[in-house]
Each structure stands twice: as C-alpha cells, then as structure tokens.
mmCIF file of C-alpha atoms in Angstrom:
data_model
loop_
_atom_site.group_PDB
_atom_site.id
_atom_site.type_symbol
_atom_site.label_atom_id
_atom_site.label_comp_id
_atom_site.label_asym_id
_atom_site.label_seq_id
_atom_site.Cartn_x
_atom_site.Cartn_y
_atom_site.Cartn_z
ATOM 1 C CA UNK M 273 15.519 -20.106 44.014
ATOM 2 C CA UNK M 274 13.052 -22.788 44.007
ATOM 3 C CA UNK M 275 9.565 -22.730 42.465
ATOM 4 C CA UNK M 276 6.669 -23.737 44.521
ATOM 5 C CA UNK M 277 5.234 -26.992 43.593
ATOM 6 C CA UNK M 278 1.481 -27.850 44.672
ATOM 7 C CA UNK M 279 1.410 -30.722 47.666
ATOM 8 C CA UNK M 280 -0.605 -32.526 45.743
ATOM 9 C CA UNK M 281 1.238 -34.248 42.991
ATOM 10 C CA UNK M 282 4.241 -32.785 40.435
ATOM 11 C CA UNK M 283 3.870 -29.161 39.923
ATOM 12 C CA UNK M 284 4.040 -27.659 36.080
ATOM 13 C CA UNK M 285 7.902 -27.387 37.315
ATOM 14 C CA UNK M 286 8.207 -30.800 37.435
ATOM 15 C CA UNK M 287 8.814 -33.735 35.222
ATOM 16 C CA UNK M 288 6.379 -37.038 35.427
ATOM 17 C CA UNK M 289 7.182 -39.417 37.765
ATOM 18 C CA UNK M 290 8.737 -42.603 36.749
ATOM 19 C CA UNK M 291 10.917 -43.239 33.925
ATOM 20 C CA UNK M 292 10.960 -46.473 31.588
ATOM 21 C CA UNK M 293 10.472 -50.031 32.762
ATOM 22 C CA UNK M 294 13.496 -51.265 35.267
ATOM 23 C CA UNK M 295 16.548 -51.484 33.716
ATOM 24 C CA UNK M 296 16.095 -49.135 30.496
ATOM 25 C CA UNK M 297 17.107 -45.834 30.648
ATOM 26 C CA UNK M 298 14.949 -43.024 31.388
ATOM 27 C CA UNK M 299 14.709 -39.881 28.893
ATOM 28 C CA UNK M 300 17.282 -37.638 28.286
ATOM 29 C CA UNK M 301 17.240 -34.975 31.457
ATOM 30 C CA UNK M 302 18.027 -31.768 31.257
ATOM 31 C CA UNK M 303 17.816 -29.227 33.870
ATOM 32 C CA UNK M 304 16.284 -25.157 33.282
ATOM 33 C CA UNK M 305 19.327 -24.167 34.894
ATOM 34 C CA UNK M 306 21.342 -25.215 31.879
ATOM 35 C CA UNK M 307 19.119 -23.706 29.068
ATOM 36 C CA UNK M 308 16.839 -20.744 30.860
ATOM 37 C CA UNK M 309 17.708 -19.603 34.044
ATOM 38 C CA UNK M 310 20.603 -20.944 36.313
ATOM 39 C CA UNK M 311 18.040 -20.471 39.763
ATOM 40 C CA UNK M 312 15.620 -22.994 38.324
ATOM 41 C CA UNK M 313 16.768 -26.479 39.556
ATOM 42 C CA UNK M 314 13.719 -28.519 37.914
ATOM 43 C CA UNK M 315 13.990 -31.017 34.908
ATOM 44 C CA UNK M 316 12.767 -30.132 31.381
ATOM 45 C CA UNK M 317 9.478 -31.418 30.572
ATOM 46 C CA UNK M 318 9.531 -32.594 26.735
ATOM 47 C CA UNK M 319 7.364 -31.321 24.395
ATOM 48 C CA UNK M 320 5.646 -33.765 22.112
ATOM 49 C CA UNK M 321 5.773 -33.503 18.476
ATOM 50 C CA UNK M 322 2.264 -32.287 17.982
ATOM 51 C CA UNK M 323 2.774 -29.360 21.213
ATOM 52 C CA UNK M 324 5.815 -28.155 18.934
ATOM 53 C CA UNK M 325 3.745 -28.191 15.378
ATOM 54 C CA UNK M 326 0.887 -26.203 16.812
ATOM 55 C CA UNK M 327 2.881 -23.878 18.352
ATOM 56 C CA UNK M 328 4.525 -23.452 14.885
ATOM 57 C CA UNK M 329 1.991 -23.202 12.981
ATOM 58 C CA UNK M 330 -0.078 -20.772 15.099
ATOM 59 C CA UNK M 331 3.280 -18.755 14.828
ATOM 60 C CA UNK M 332 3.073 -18.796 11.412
ATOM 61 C CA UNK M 333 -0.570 -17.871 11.105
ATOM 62 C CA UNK M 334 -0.204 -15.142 13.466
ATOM 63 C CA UNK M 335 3.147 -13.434 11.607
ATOM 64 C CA UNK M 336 3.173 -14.952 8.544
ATOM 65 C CA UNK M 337 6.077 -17.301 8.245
ATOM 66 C CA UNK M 338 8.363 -19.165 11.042
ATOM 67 C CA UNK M 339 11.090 -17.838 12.426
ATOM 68 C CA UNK M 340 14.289 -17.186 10.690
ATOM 69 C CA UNK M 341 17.289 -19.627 11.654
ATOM 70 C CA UNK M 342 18.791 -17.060 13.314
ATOM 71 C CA UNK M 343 16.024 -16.154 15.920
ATOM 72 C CA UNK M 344 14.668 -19.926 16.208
ATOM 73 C CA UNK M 345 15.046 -21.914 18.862
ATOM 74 C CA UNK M 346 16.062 -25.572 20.482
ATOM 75 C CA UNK M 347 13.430 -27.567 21.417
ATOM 76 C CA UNK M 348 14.679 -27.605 24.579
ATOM 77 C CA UNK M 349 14.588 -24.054 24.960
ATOM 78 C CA UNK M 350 11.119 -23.972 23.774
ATOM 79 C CA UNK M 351 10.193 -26.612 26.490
ATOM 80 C CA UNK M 352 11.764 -24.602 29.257
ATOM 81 C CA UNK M 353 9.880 -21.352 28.069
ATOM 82 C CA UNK M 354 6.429 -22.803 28.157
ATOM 83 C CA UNK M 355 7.089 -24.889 31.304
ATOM 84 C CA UNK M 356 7.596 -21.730 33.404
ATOM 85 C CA UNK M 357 4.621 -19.808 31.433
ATOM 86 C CA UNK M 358 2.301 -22.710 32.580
ATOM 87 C CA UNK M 359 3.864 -22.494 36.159
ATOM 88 C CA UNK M 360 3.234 -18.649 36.224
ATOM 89 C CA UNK M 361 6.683 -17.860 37.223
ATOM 90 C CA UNK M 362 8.770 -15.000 36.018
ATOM 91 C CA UNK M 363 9.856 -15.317 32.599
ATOM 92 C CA UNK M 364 13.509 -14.415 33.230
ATOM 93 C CA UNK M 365 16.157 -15.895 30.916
ATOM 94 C CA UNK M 366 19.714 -15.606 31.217
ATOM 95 C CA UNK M 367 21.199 -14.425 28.894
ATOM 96 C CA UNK M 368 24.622 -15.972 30.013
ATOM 97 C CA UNK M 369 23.380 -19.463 29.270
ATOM 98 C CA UNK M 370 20.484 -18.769 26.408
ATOM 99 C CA UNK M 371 21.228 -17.803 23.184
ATOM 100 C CA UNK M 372 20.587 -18.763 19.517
ATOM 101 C CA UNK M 373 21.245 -22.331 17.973
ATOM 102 C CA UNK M 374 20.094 -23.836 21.330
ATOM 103 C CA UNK M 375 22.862 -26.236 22.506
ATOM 104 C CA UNK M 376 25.453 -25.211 20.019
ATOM 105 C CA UNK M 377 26.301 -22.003 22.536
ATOM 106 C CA UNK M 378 29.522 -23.922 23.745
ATOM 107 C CA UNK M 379 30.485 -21.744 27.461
ATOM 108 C CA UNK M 380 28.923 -19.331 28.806
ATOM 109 C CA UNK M 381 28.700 -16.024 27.648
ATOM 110 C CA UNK M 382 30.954 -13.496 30.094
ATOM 111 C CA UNK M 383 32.274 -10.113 29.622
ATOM 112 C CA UNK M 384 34.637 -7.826 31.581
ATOM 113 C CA UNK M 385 33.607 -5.305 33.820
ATOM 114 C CA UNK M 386 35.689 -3.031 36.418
ATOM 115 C CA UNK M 387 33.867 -2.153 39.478
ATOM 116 C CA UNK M 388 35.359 -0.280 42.411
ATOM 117 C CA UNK M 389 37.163 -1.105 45.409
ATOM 118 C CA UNK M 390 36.056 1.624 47.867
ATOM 119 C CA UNK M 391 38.468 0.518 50.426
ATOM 120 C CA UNK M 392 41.258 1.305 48.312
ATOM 121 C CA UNK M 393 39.917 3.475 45.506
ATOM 122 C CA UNK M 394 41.089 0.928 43.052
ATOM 123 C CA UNK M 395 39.449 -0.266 39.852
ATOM 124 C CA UNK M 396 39.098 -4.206 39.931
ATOM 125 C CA UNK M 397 38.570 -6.322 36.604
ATOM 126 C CA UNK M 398 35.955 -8.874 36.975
ATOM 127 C CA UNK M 399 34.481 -11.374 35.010
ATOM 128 C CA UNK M 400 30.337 -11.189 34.682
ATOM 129 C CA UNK M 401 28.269 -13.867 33.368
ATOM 130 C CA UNK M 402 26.359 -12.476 30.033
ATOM 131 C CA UNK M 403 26.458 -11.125 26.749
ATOM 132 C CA UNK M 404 29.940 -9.144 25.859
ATOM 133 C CA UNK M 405 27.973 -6.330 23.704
ATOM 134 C CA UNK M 406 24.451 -5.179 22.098
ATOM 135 C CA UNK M 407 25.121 -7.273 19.115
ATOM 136 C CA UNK M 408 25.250 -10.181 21.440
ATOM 137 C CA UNK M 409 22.899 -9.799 23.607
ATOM 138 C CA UNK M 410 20.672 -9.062 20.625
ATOM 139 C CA UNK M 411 21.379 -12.581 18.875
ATOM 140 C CA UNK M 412 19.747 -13.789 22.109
ATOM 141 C CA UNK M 413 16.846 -11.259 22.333
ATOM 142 C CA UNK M 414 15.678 -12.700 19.006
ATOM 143 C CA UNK M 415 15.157 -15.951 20.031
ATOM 144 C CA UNK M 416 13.999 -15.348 23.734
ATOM 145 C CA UNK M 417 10.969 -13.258 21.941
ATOM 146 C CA UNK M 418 10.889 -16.143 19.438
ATOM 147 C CA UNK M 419 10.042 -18.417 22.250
ATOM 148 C CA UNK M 420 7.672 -15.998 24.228
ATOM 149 C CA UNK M 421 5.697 -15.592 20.957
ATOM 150 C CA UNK M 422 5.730 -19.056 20.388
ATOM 151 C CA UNK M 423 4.178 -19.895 23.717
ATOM 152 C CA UNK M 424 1.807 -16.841 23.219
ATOM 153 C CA UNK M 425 3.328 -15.256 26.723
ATOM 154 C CA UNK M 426 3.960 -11.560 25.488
ATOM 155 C CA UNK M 427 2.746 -9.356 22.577
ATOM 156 C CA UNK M 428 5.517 -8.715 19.910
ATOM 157 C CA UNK M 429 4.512 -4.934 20.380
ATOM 158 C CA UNK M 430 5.961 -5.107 24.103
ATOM 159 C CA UNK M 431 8.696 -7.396 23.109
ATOM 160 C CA UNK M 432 10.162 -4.930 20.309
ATOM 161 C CA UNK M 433 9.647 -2.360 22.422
ATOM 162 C CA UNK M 434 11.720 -3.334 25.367
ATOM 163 C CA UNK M 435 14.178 -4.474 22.996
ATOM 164 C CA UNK M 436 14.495 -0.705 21.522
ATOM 165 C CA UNK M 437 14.629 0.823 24.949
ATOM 166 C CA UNK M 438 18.103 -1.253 25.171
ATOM 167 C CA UNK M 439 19.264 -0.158 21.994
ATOM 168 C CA UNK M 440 18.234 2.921 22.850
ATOM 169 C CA UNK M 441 20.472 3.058 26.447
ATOM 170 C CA UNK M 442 23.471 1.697 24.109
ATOM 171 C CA UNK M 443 23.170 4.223 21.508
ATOM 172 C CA UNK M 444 22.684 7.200 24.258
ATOM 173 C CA UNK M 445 25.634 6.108 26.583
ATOM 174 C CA UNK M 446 27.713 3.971 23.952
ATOM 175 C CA UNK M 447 29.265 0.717 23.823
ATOM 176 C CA UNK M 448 31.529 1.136 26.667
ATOM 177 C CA UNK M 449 28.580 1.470 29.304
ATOM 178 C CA UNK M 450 27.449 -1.900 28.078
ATOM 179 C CA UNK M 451 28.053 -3.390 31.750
ATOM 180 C CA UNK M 452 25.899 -1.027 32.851
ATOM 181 C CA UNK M 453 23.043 -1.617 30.417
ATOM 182 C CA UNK M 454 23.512 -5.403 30.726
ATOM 183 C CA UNK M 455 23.411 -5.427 34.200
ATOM 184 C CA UNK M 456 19.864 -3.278 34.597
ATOM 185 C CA UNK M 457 18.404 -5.157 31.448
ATOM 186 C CA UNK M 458 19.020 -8.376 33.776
ATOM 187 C CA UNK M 459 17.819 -7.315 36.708
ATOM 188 C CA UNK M 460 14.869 -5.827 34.740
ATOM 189 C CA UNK M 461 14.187 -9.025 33.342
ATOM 190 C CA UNK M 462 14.467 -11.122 36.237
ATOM 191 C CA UNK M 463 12.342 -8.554 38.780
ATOM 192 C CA UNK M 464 9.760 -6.697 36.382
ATOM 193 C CA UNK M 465 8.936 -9.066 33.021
ATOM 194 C CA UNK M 466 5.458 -9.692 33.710
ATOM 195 C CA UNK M 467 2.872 -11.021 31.104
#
C-alpha cells in the first residue's frame, strides 16, 4: 500500500526534495518499510535535534522521567512514528521488523506456525513474519507505546490496556496459541488502531 500524497507538493509521507549541492551525497535514506511497516514505501523524514528534545522532555514532564533503555527507541523509529501521525495514516507497526534497540534487531523476527492443508488434511509448517512469543512481542510493545507517547498519538491508559488484553488472550489460551494471538493482534493493529 501506498499513502496518498496531496498534488500539490510532497505529502507528510514524503521527504524534501533535493538533496545536497551536485556531487555530495545526499542524507542517509531510509525507507518506513525497513523500520515501521513493510507496506509503506516512503523515505524517513529526519527529525532535527530540537523536534527530538521537545518530544523528550514533554515525555518527561508528562510521566516523570524518560524512558527506560529497554522501551526507548531509535531515532529513526521515532521519525517514522510521527511521520505517519502527521500524515493521519494508520499507526500500524510491524512487529516483524520493529523492536527495541532500533537498528540493532539484526533479521527479522519469524516464528513457526502449522496451518492446514484442507486438500489433504495435513498439517503444514510455515514460517510467519513476527514475534516468536509474548515475551517478544512485549519487548516491542514497550517501545511502539514509547514512540506513540512520545509523539502524543495515544493515551498510555489505551496503550496499557490493549497491551493487557494480549496478555490476557496468552494467559487464557497459553503459549502454544501464540500464532493465533499474534496473528489477530496484527491484524488488529493494522485495521482498528485509531487515535
């Protein structure tokens, strides 16, 4: 999927025009679909260093100290967030590709499912793209609500309690349903999220 971008000129979506003068290089580019959602096919527009210190420190003014290391994140994830919040587009993140310590999440995240074959009645084992377990997937919670906070795009009440209607599916149907869970919380995400 492709976001809309307004005839006029670049959209939110989009990066400035233009890079440096001919023959330096241009800015480091990075695409959403490598940090937020693999659909979005737009560039990364930075954040400057003053855009990153307010958001901070209104974080910290609202709960009281910054985030913990653990639930922090990249600066480029922070950029992604708040470019789609100022585009107004669904503020899905995969889960596969976003996770804590930015950049430092080597692959992508998979896990095995088995899903049936109703042609032959057989169970097939298939790779899906996201977090192997609760645990994981809750590394990456904490920072996706890091960043939605940051950007002031959801209330930490709604955030905390989305996050304990997971744990709650996991607890109620156990570990072993975790395809299950992962695979509604995603398509929750990506259809319903709404500011």
């Amino acid at each position: 999927t492709v976001l809309p971008v307004a005839p006029a000129g670049p959209g939110p979506l989009l990066p400035p025009a233009g890079g440096g003068p001919a023959g330096q290089a241009g800015p480091r580019r990075i695409k959403l679909s490598a940090v937020l959602d693999p659909t979005l096919d737009a560039d990364i527009v930075p954040l400057t260093e003053g855009e990153v210190t307010r958001m901070y420190d209104a974080y910290r003014s609202k709960f009281g100290d910054f985030p913990t290391d653990d639930a922090d994140v990249s600066r480029d994830q922070l950029a992604a967030v708040r470019q789609v919040v100022q585009a107004n587009a669904c503020l899905y993140a995969d889960f596969s590709v976003w996770g804590p310590f930015g950049q430092r999440l080597l692959r992508k995240q998979t896990y095995l499912a088995y899903h049936l074959n109703p042609t032959t009645g057989d169970w097939i084992r298939k790779e899906q793209p996201g977090p192997d377990s609760f645990h994981s997937w809750y590394k990456a919670w904490k920072c996706y609500r890091t960043a939605l906070l940051l950007t002031e795009a959801c209330e930490a009440k709604r955030l905390d309690a989305y996050s304990e209607m997971i744990r709650s599916f996991v607890q109620q149907y156990g570990e072993e349903m975790w395809s299950f869970v992962s695979r509604a919380d995603s398509r929750m995400r990506s259809e319903q999220l709404d500011r």
